[in-house]
Amino acid sequence: MAQLSHRGPRPMTDNRRESSTITEDLPVQCEIFPDDTHRDHQKLMAHPFAAFSKSLDEITYRRKYSDGRTVKLEVRALSHYGMATIHDFDVVLYVISVIREAMNRGDDPPRTVTFTPRQFLKWTDRSTGGRAYDNLYESLERLASTSVKTTIGEGESRRENMEPWLAWSIELREDGETLRRNDQVTVRINSWLWKSVAENEFVLAIDQEYFGLRSSYERFLYRVFRKSVGQDNFWGWKMKALYEKAGTDVRYSHFAYKVRQCAEKDNLPRYRLSVMEGEDEWVRAYDRDYWQKCLNDELRAPPKPWEIGH
């Protein structure tokens, strides 16, 4: 179960360079643009690494599986920019996609990835207006100042040191203290995450429409069910289990209300959600094509969620 804490808004500083996390010695290694396949990391999708709100200070999570495995993780925000959010993680997904694209071309997995802000914004279907570059700068700062340690990939041994999600450097190509469209940004993701991607583990293609989701709840639900459903057509989770996997400190009742809203709005790419209310509330996700074929009596309806899910 995840334990979360926050202290509310942090003071901001006008001189961002004085308190920046920018690293000066990252080599420019890989500048290729990822293909049309957008990728995520299954372990990041399955556990509460990404916060719903930057106001959180800490996430502590522990889950014991039926086969005896125990997953532990601790995430801490260490700067006034706050904790890295599920929207900030688009930068990590971009880097993962570039690494896999390089590997698909037969190259060694690059340790650093270089891009321009405009390339990133276009790839994630974001606006390329002026504020978008400030938002990207702040996302990089939060990712570089949010540290994590976890037992994932380390067997039963827990990491002794906190490690930031990434390090980054910048070569300004245009005047100004903030990012601009053609500035050159170089990013190096942390060692355990890079190792798992480089060894062809845990990477999963996601829909491009994911980046158009503005709600943290919709993004969270899509990622959980994209990982859970996999090549199947449906899956189910207890609402309380989803709550424990979420990087949010809202009350359970509010979380459940927001999930029901997401099911009613039906905005998720690929999946249609339904909520079965009761003493044990269940959230089900169905592949949309499968759902339609069931409605047309072309396929048999899936089993009850408690027969397939968690």
mmCIF file of C-alpha atoms in Angstrom:
data_model
loop_
_atom_site.group_PDB
_atom_site.id
_atom_site.type_symbol
_atom_site.label_atom_id
_atom_site.label_comp_id
_atom_site.label_asym_id
_atom_site.label_seq_id
_atom_site.Cartn_x
_atom_site.Cartn_y
_atom_site.Cartn_z
ATOM 1 C CA MET A 1 0.000 0.000 0.000
ATOM 2 C CA ALA A 2 1.214 3.488 -0.824
ATOM 3 C CA GLN A 3 1.785 6.077 1.888
ATOM 4 C CA LEU A 4 1.959 9.678 0.735
ATOM 5 C CA SER A 5 2.751 13.010 2.350
ATOM 6 C CA HIS A 6 2.857 16.648 1.317
ATOM 7 C CA ARG A 7 3.515 20.025 2.844
ATOM 8 C CA GLY A 8 1.600 22.160 0.387
ATOM 9 C CA PRO A 9 3.026 24.675 -2.111
ATOM 10 C CA ARG A 10 6.760 25.372 -2.082
ATOM 11 C CA PRO A 11 8.239 28.834 -2.494
ATOM 12 C CA MET A 12 9.461 29.632 -5.998
ATOM 13 C CA THR A 13 12.534 31.567 -6.931
ATOM 14 C CA ASP A 14 12.830 34.140 -9.714
ATOM 15 C CA ASN A 15 16.372 33.109 -10.625
ATOM 16 C CA ARG A 16 15.895 29.553 -11.807
ATOM 17 C CA ARG A 17 19.497 29.088 -12.888
ATOM 18 C CA GLU A 18 20.799 29.511 -9.346
ATOM 19 C CA SER A 19 18.763 26.559 -8.077
ATOM 20 C CA SER A 20 18.681 24.522 -11.285
ATOM 21 C CA THR A 21 19.411 20.784 -11.503
ATOM 22 C CA ILE A 22 21.134 21.235 -14.881
ATOM 23 C CA THR A 23 24.239 19.063 -15.286
ATOM 24 C CA GLU A 24 27.129 20.440 -17.335
ATOM 25 C CA ASP A 25 28.949 17.281 -18.431
ATOM 26 C CA LEU A 26 26.403 15.076 -20.228
ATOM 27 C CA PRO A 27 27.752 13.977 -23.633
ATOM 28 C CA VAL A 28 25.587 14.312 -26.753
ATOM 29 C CA GLN A 29 25.200 10.694 -27.835
ATOM 30 C CA CYS A 30 21.877 10.023 -29.574
ATOM 31 C CA GLU A 31 19.843 12.566 -31.534
ATOM 32 C CA ILE A 32 17.505 10.296 -33.500
ATOM 33 C CA PHE A 33 13.775 10.950 -33.478
ATOM 34 C CA PRO A 34 11.564 8.074 -32.235
ATOM 35 C CA ASP A 35 9.253 6.400 -34.719
ATOM 36 C CA ASP A 36 5.470 6.357 -34.479
ATOM 37 C CA THR A 37 5.544 3.722 -31.728
ATOM 38 C CA HIS A 38 5.157 5.357 -28.323
ATOM 39 C CA ARG A 39 6.430 3.266 -25.445
ATOM 40 C CA ASP A 40 6.028 2.986 -21.687
ATOM 41 C CA HIS A 41 7.710 0.924 -18.979
ATOM 42 C CA GLN A 42 5.580 -1.812 -17.448
ATOM 43 C CA LYS A 43 7.026 -1.468 -13.947
ATOM 44 C CA LEU A 44 6.329 2.273 -13.984
ATOM 45 C CA MET A 45 2.772 1.476 -15.067
ATOM 46 C CA ALA A 46 2.210 -1.077 -12.319
ATOM 47 C CA HIS A 47 3.354 0.872 -9.245
ATOM 48 C CA PRO A 48 2.902 4.426 -7.879
ATOM 49 C CA PHE A 49 6.133 5.979 -9.137
ATOM 50 C CA ALA A 50 4.398 9.029 -10.654
ATOM 51 C CA ALA A 51 2.439 11.466 -8.489
ATOM 52 C CA PHE A 52 -0.929 12.925 -9.427
ATOM 53 C CA SER A 53 0.148 16.250 -7.896
ATOM 54 C CA LYS A 54 3.506 18.009 -7.669
ATOM 55 C CA SER A 55 2.646 19.065 -4.089
ATOM 56 C CA LEU A 56 3.479 15.594 -2.721
ATOM 57 C CA ASP A 57 6.723 15.238 -0.793
ATOM 58 C CA GLU A 58 7.026 11.472 -0.506
ATOM 59 C CA ILE A 59 5.523 8.200 -1.711
ATOM 60 C CA THR A 60 6.288 5.000 0.187
ATOM 61 C CA TYR A 61 4.893 1.757 -1.222
ATOM 62 C CA ARG A 62 5.141 -1.921 -0.356
ATOM 63 C CA ARG A 63 3.321 -4.830 -1.969
ATOM 64 C CA LYS A 64 3.750 -8.545 -1.295
ATOM 65 C CA TYR A 65 2.705 -10.904 -4.081
ATOM 66 C CA SER A 66 1.250 -14.376 -3.695
ATOM 67 C CA ASP A 67 4.466 -15.951 -5.030
ATOM 68 C CA GLY A 68 6.424 -14.421 -2.145
ATOM 69 C CA ARG A 69 7.941 -11.477 -4.044
ATOM 70 C CA THR A 70 7.850 -8.096 -2.327
ATOM 71 C CA VAL A 71 8.049 -4.806 -4.204
ATOM 72 C CA LYS A 72 9.207 -1.776 -2.235
ATOM 73 C CA LEU A 73 9.682 1.735 -3.500
ATOM 74 C CA GLU A 74 10.291 5.167 -2.060
ATOM 75 C CA VAL A 75 9.963 8.408 -4.018
ATOM 76 C CA ARG A 76 10.971 11.809 -2.627
ATOM 77 C CA ALA A 77 10.712 15.359 -3.933
ATOM 78 C CA LEU A 78 13.828 17.340 -3.103
ATOM 79 C CA SER A 79 13.262 20.823 -4.563
ATOM 80 C CA HIS A 80 10.797 23.704 -4.637
ATOM 81 C CA TYR A 81 9.553 22.478 -8.027
ATOM 82 C CA GLY A 82 7.820 19.582 -6.276
ATOM 83 C CA MET A 83 7.451 15.898 -7.124
ATOM 84 C CA ALA A 84 7.517 14.570 -10.687
ATOM 85 C CA THR A 85 3.955 13.972 -11.870
ATOM 86 C CA ILE A 86 2.359 11.545 -14.297
ATOM 87 C CA HIS A 87 2.424 14.347 -16.900
ATOM 88 C CA ASP A 88 6.132 15.013 -16.313
ATOM 89 C CA PHE A 89 6.815 11.350 -17.071
ATOM 90 C CA ASP A 90 6.143 12.046 -20.753
ATOM 91 C CA VAL A 91 9.834 13.025 -20.883
ATOM 92 C CA VAL A 92 10.811 9.585 -19.561
ATOM 93 C CA LEU A 93 8.531 7.894 -22.105
ATOM 94 C CA TYR A 94 10.157 9.925 -24.881
ATOM 95 C CA VAL A 95 13.645 8.831 -23.798
ATOM 96 C CA ILE A 96 12.564 5.192 -23.500
ATOM 97 C CA SER A 97 11.098 5.357 -27.011
ATOM 98 C CA VAL A 98 14.311 6.830 -28.447
ATOM 99 C CA ILE A 99 16.419 4.129 -26.786
ATOM 100 C CA ARG A 100 14.225 1.378 -28.203
ATOM 101 C CA GLU A 101 14.194 3.033 -31.636
ATOM 102 C CA ALA A 102 18.012 3.051 -31.636
ATOM 103 C CA MET A 103 18.046 -0.623 -30.657
ATOM 104 C CA ASN A 104 15.544 -1.482 -33.393
ATOM 105 C CA ARG A 105 17.963 0.105 -35.877
ATOM 106 C CA GLY A 106 20.715 -2.209 -34.674
ATOM 107 C CA ASP A 107 22.574 0.390 -32.589
ATOM 108 C CA ASP A 108 23.735 -0.006 -29.013
ATOM 109 C CA PRO A 109 21.274 1.445 -26.480
ATOM 110 C CA PRO A 110 22.361 5.078 -25.967
ATOM 111 C CA ARG A 111 23.083 6.244 -22.432
ATOM 112 C CA THR A 112 22.037 9.820 -23.238
ATOM 113 C CA VAL A 113 19.344 11.155 -25.559
ATOM 114 C CA THR A 114 19.343 14.630 -27.117
ATOM 115 C CA PHE A 115 16.325 16.471 -28.519
ATOM 116 C CA THR A 116 14.887 19.938 -29.008
ATOM 117 C CA PRO A 117 11.866 21.081 -27.000
ATOM 118 C CA ARG A 118 9.864 21.402 -30.211
ATOM 119 C CA GLN A 119 10.566 17.765 -31.132
ATOM 120 C CA PHE A 120 9.341 16.611 -27.726
ATOM 121 C CA LEU A 121 6.213 18.785 -27.794
ATOM 122 C CA LYS A 122 5.246 17.582 -31.270
ATOM 123 C CA TRP A 123 5.809 13.932 -30.341
ATOM 124 C CA THR A 124 3.539 14.269 -27.299
ATOM 125 C CA ASP A 125 0.880 16.250 -29.209
ATOM 126 C CA ARG A 126 1.341 19.302 -27.001
ATOM 127 C CA SER A 127 1.035 22.949 -27.871
ATOM 128 C CA THR A 128 4.226 24.628 -29.090
ATOM 129 C CA GLY A 129 3.234 27.996 -27.626
ATOM 130 C CA GLY A 130 5.452 29.975 -25.264
ATOM 131 C CA ARG A 131 4.150 28.542 -21.979
ATOM 132 C CA ALA A 132 4.761 24.979 -23.190
ATOM 133 C CA TYR A 133 8.547 25.524 -23.013
ATOM 134 C CA ASP A 134 8.332 26.775 -19.416
ATOM 135 C CA ASN A 135 6.247 23.704 -18.555
ATOM 136 C CA LEU A 136 8.877 21.425 -20.098
ATOM 137 C CA TYR A 137 11.642 23.183 -18.156
ATOM 138 C CA GLU A 138 9.742 22.632 -14.900
ATOM 139 C CA SER A 139 9.065 18.986 -15.788
ATOM 140 C CA LEU A 140 12.792 18.411 -16.309
ATOM 141 C CA GLU A 141 13.542 20.102 -12.980
ATOM 142 C CA ARG A 142 11.000 17.951 -11.130
ATOM 143 C CA LEU A 143 12.273 14.732 -12.715
ATOM 144 C CA ALA A 144 15.877 15.645 -11.906
ATOM 145 C CA SER A 145 15.064 16.536 -8.293
ATOM 146 C CA THR A 146 12.663 13.644 -7.582
ATOM 147 C CA SER A 147 14.641 10.668 -6.317
ATOM 148 C CA VAL A 148 13.627 7.023 -6.111
ATOM 149 C CA LYS A 149 14.880 3.768 -4.648
ATOM 150 C CA THR A 150 13.206 0.427 -5.269
ATOM 151 C CA THR A 151 13.707 -3.329 -5.079
ATOM 152 C CA ILE A 152 12.495 -3.751 -8.678
ATOM 153 C CA GLY A 153 15.296 -5.360 -10.669
ATOM 154 C CA GLU A 154 17.349 -5.904 -7.521
ATOM 155 C CA GLY A 155 15.842 -9.148 -6.203
ATOM 156 C CA GLU A 156 15.367 -8.944 -2.475
ATOM 157 C CA SER A 157 18.146 -6.391 -1.949
ATOM 158 C CA ARG A 158 16.960 -2.844 -1.522
ATOM 159 C CA ARG A 159 18.903 0.043 -3.015
ATOM 160 C CA GLU A 160 20.761 1.987 -0.363
ATOM 161 C CA ASN A 161 20.852 5.304 -2.232
ATOM 162 C CA MET A 162 18.170 7.503 -3.712
ATOM 163 C CA GLU A 163 18.675 8.125 -7.430
ATOM 164 C CA PRO A 164 17.011 10.925 -9.448
ATOM 165 C CA TRP A 165 14.810 9.940 -12.383
ATOM 166 C CA LEU A 166 17.167 11.711 -14.746
ATOM 167 C CA ALA A 167 20.032 14.129 -15.207
ATOM 168 C CA TRP A 168 19.890 16.764 -17.931
ATOM 169 C CA SER A 169 21.920 19.449 -19.616
ATOM 170 C CA ILE A 170 21.108 22.183 -22.094
ATOM 171 C CA GLU A 171 22.875 23.969 -24.926
ATOM 172 C CA LEU A 172 21.060 27.231 -25.573
ATOM 173 C CA ARG A 173 20.644 27.963 -29.262
ATOM 174 C CA GLU A 174 18.455 31.004 -28.787
ATOM 175 C CA ASP A 175 18.665 33.989 -26.425
ATOM 176 C CA GLY A 176 16.914 33.817 -23.077
ATOM 177 C CA GLU A 177 17.002 32.138 -19.687
ATOM 178 C CA THR A 178 14.116 29.773 -20.410
ATOM 179 C CA LEU A 179 13.818 26.921 -22.926
ATOM 180 C CA ARG A 180 13.063 27.786 -26.532
ATOM 181 C CA ARG A 181 11.975 25.605 -29.433
ATOM 182 C CA ASN A 182 15.448 24.929 -30.881
ATOM 183 C CA ASP A 183 17.492 24.628 -27.686
ATOM 184 C CA GLN A 184 19.330 21.325 -27.396
ATOM 185 C CA VAL A 185 18.376 19.243 -24.342
ATOM 186 C CA THR A 186 20.354 16.135 -23.362
ATOM 187 C CA VAL A 187 18.843 13.641 -20.903
ATOM 188 C CA ARG A 188 20.225 10.565 -19.100
ATOM 189 C CA ILE A 189 17.641 8.438 -17.258
ATOM 190 C CA ASN A 190 18.669 6.700 -14.046
ATOM 191 C CA SER A 191 20.711 3.506 -14.106
ATOM 192 C CA TRP A 192 18.164 0.840 -13.129
ATOM 193 C CA LEU A 193 15.550 2.168 -15.539
ATOM 194 C CA TRP A 194 18.029 2.393 -18.418
ATOM 195 C CA LYS A 195 19.321 -1.111 -17.709
ATOM 196 C CA SER A 196 15.848 -2.651 -17.875
ATOM 197 C CA VAL A 197 15.088 -0.865 -21.175
ATOM 198 C CA ALA A 198 18.496 -1.741 -22.653
ATOM 199 C CA GLU A 199 18.003 -5.415 -21.790
ATOM 200 C CA ASN A 200 14.677 -5.508 -23.654
ATOM 201 C CA GLU A 201 12.623 -5.853 -20.494
ATOM 202 C CA PHE A 202 9.349 -4.304 -19.430
ATOM 203 C CA VAL A 203 8.773 -2.025 -22.478
ATOM 204 C CA LEU A 204 5.239 -1.837 -23.868
ATOM 205 C CA ALA A 205 3.771 0.112 -26.799
ATOM 206 C CA ILE A 206 1.062 2.623 -25.881
ATOM 207 C CA ASP A 207 -1.471 4.590 -27.900
ATOM 208 C CA GLN A 208 -0.475 8.056 -29.090
ATOM 209 C CA GLU A 209 -3.865 9.319 -27.900
ATOM 210 C CA TYR A 210 -2.634 8.778 -24.341
ATOM 211 C CA PHE A 211 -0.760 12.078 -24.533
ATOM 212 C CA GLY A 212 -4.019 13.897 -25.209
ATOM 213 C CA LEU A 213 -5.410 12.828 -21.822
ATOM 214 C CA ARG A 214 -5.290 15.824 -19.484
ATOM 215 C CA SER A 215 -6.720 14.140 -16.394
ATOM 216 C CA SER A 216 -4.201 12.410 -14.108
ATOM 217 C CA TYR A 217 -6.916 9.866 -13.293
ATOM 218 C CA GLU A 218 -7.469 8.995 -16.946
ATOM 219 C CA ARG A 219 -3.740 8.673 -17.523
ATOM 220 C CA PHE A 220 -3.361 6.458 -14.456
ATOM 221 C CA LEU A 221 -6.261 4.199 -15.464
ATOM 222 C CA TYR A 222 -5.051 3.854 -19.032
ATOM 223 C CA ARG A 223 -1.538 2.871 -17.922
ATOM 224 C CA VAL A 224 -2.769 0.364 -15.317
ATOM 225 C CA PHE A 225 -5.110 -1.365 -17.746
ATOM 226 C CA ARG A 226 -2.726 -1.204 -20.725
ATOM 227 C CA LYS A 227 -0.263 -3.136 -18.598
ATOM 228 C CA SER A 228 -2.878 -5.495 -17.088
ATOM 229 C CA VAL A 229 -4.909 -6.295 -20.206
ATOM 230 C CA GLY A 230 -1.874 -6.849 -22.408
ATOM 231 C CA GLN A 231 -2.877 -9.059 -25.341
ATOM 232 C CA ASP A 232 -6.128 -10.073 -23.666
ATOM 233 C CA ASN A 233 -9.438 -8.328 -24.215
ATOM 234 C CA PHE A 234 -10.461 -7.451 -20.665
ATOM 235 C CA TRP A 235 -9.326 -7.194 -17.051
ATOM 236 C CA GLY A 236 -10.693 -6.123 -13.685
ATOM 237 C CA TRP A 237 -9.332 -4.484 -10.541
ATOM 238 C CA LYS A 238 -10.935 -3.849 -7.199
ATOM 239 C CA MET A 239 -11.374 -0.124 -6.651
ATOM 240 C CA LYS A 240 -9.443 -0.350 -3.382
ATOM 241 C CA ALA A 241 -6.528 -2.088 -5.139
ATOM 242 C CA LEU A 242 -6.418 0.691 -7.742
ATOM 243 C CA TYR A 243 -6.423 3.270 -4.959
ATOM 244 C CA GLU A 244 -3.370 1.644 -3.373
ATOM 245 C CA LYS A 245 -1.534 1.758 -6.719
ATOM 246 C CA ALA A 246 -2.262 5.448 -7.333
ATOM 247 C CA GLY A 247 0.178 8.252 -6.561
ATOM 248 C CA THR A 248 -2.389 10.422 -4.834
ATOM 249 C CA ASP A 249 -3.233 11.349 -1.257
ATOM 250 C CA VAL A 250 -6.921 12.158 -1.789
ATOM 251 C CA ARG A 251 -9.529 10.327 0.278
ATOM 252 C CA TYR A 252 -10.641 6.937 -1.035
ATOM 253 C CA SER A 253 -14.201 8.189 -1.547
ATOM 254 C CA HIS A 254 -12.963 11.036 -3.755
ATOM 255 C CA PHE A 255 -10.705 8.700 -5.730
ATOM 256 C CA ALA A 256 -13.606 6.300 -6.377
ATOM 257 C CA TYR A 257 -15.819 9.212 -7.438
ATOM 258 C CA LYS A 258 -13.200 10.408 -9.949
ATOM 259 C CA VAL A 259 -12.782 6.884 -11.374
ATOM 260 C CA ARG A 260 -16.562 6.613 -11.844
ATOM 261 C CA GLN A 261 -16.450 9.953 -13.653
ATOM 262 C CA CYS A 262 -13.761 8.633 -15.978
ATOM 263 C CA ALA A 263 -15.912 5.601 -16.782
ATOM 264 C CA GLU A 264 -18.894 7.842 -17.563
ATOM 265 C CA LYS A 265 -16.861 10.191 -19.788
ATOM 266 C CA ASP A 266 -15.394 7.242 -21.702
ATOM 267 C CA ASN A 267 -12.332 9.135 -22.988
ATOM 268 C CA LEU A 268 -9.673 6.426 -22.728
ATOM 269 C CA PRO A 269 -8.025 5.243 -25.930
ATOM 270 C CA ARG A 270 -8.352 1.516 -26.642
ATOM 271 C CA TYR A 271 -10.374 0.677 -23.519
ATOM 272 C CA ARG A 272 -13.904 1.118 -22.283
ATOM 273 C CA LEU A 273 -14.361 1.177 -18.511
ATOM 274 C CA SER A 274 -17.263 0.024 -16.399
ATOM 275 C CA VAL A 275 -17.705 0.159 -12.627
ATOM 276 C CA MET A 276 -19.599 -2.468 -10.636
ATOM 277 C CA GLU A 277 -20.653 -0.851 -7.386
ATOM 278 C CA GLY A 278 -21.186 -2.800 -4.190
ATOM 279 C CA GLU A 279 -19.383 -3.799 -1.040
ATOM 280 C CA ASP A 280 -16.343 -4.686 -3.175
ATOM 281 C CA GLU A 281 -16.433 -2.165 -5.998
ATOM 282 C CA TRP A 282 -14.802 -3.400 -9.211
ATOM 283 C CA VAL A 283 -13.447 -1.481 -12.209
ATOM 284 C CA ARG A 284 -13.391 -3.380 -15.494
ATOM 285 C CA ALA A 285 -11.649 -2.468 -18.747
ATOM 286 C CA TYR A 286 -12.567 -3.932 -22.130
ATOM 287 C CA ASP A 287 -10.852 -3.606 -25.473
ATOM 288 C CA ARG A 288 -13.236 -1.418 -27.498
ATOM 289 C CA ASP A 289 -13.361 -3.738 -30.520
ATOM 290 C CA TYR A 290 -14.019 -6.685 -28.235
ATOM 291 C CA TRP A 291 -16.751 -4.744 -26.418
ATOM 292 C CA GLN A 292 -18.520 -3.965 -29.700
ATOM 293 C CA LYS A 293 -18.361 -7.583 -30.842
ATOM 294 C CA CYS A 294 -19.916 -8.667 -27.538
ATOM 295 C CA LEU A 295 -22.721 -6.162 -28.039
ATOM 296 C CA ASN A 296 -23.256 -7.576 -31.531
ATOM 297 C CA ASP A 297 -23.355 -11.136 -30.109
ATOM 298 C CA GLU A 298 -20.294 -12.010 -32.185
ATOM 299 C CA LEU A 299 -18.362 -12.969 -29.058
ATOM 300 C CA ARG A 300 -19.341 -14.344 -25.671
ATOM 301 C CA ALA A 301 -19.424 -11.829 -22.835
ATOM 302 C CA PRO A 302 -16.379 -11.960 -20.539
ATOM 303 C CA PRO A 303 -16.461 -13.564 -17.075
ATOM 304 C CA LYS A 304 -17.156 -11.592 -13.922
ATOM 305 C CA PRO A 305 -14.318 -9.292 -12.895
ATOM 306 C CA TRP A 306 -13.551 -11.178 -9.699
ATOM 307 C CA GLU A 307 -12.890 -14.256 -11.867
ATOM 308 C CA ILE A 308 -10.195 -12.515 -13.925
ATOM 309 C CA GLY A 309 -8.769 -9.617 -11.940
ATOM 310 C CA HIS A 310 -7.227 -8.513 -8.671
#
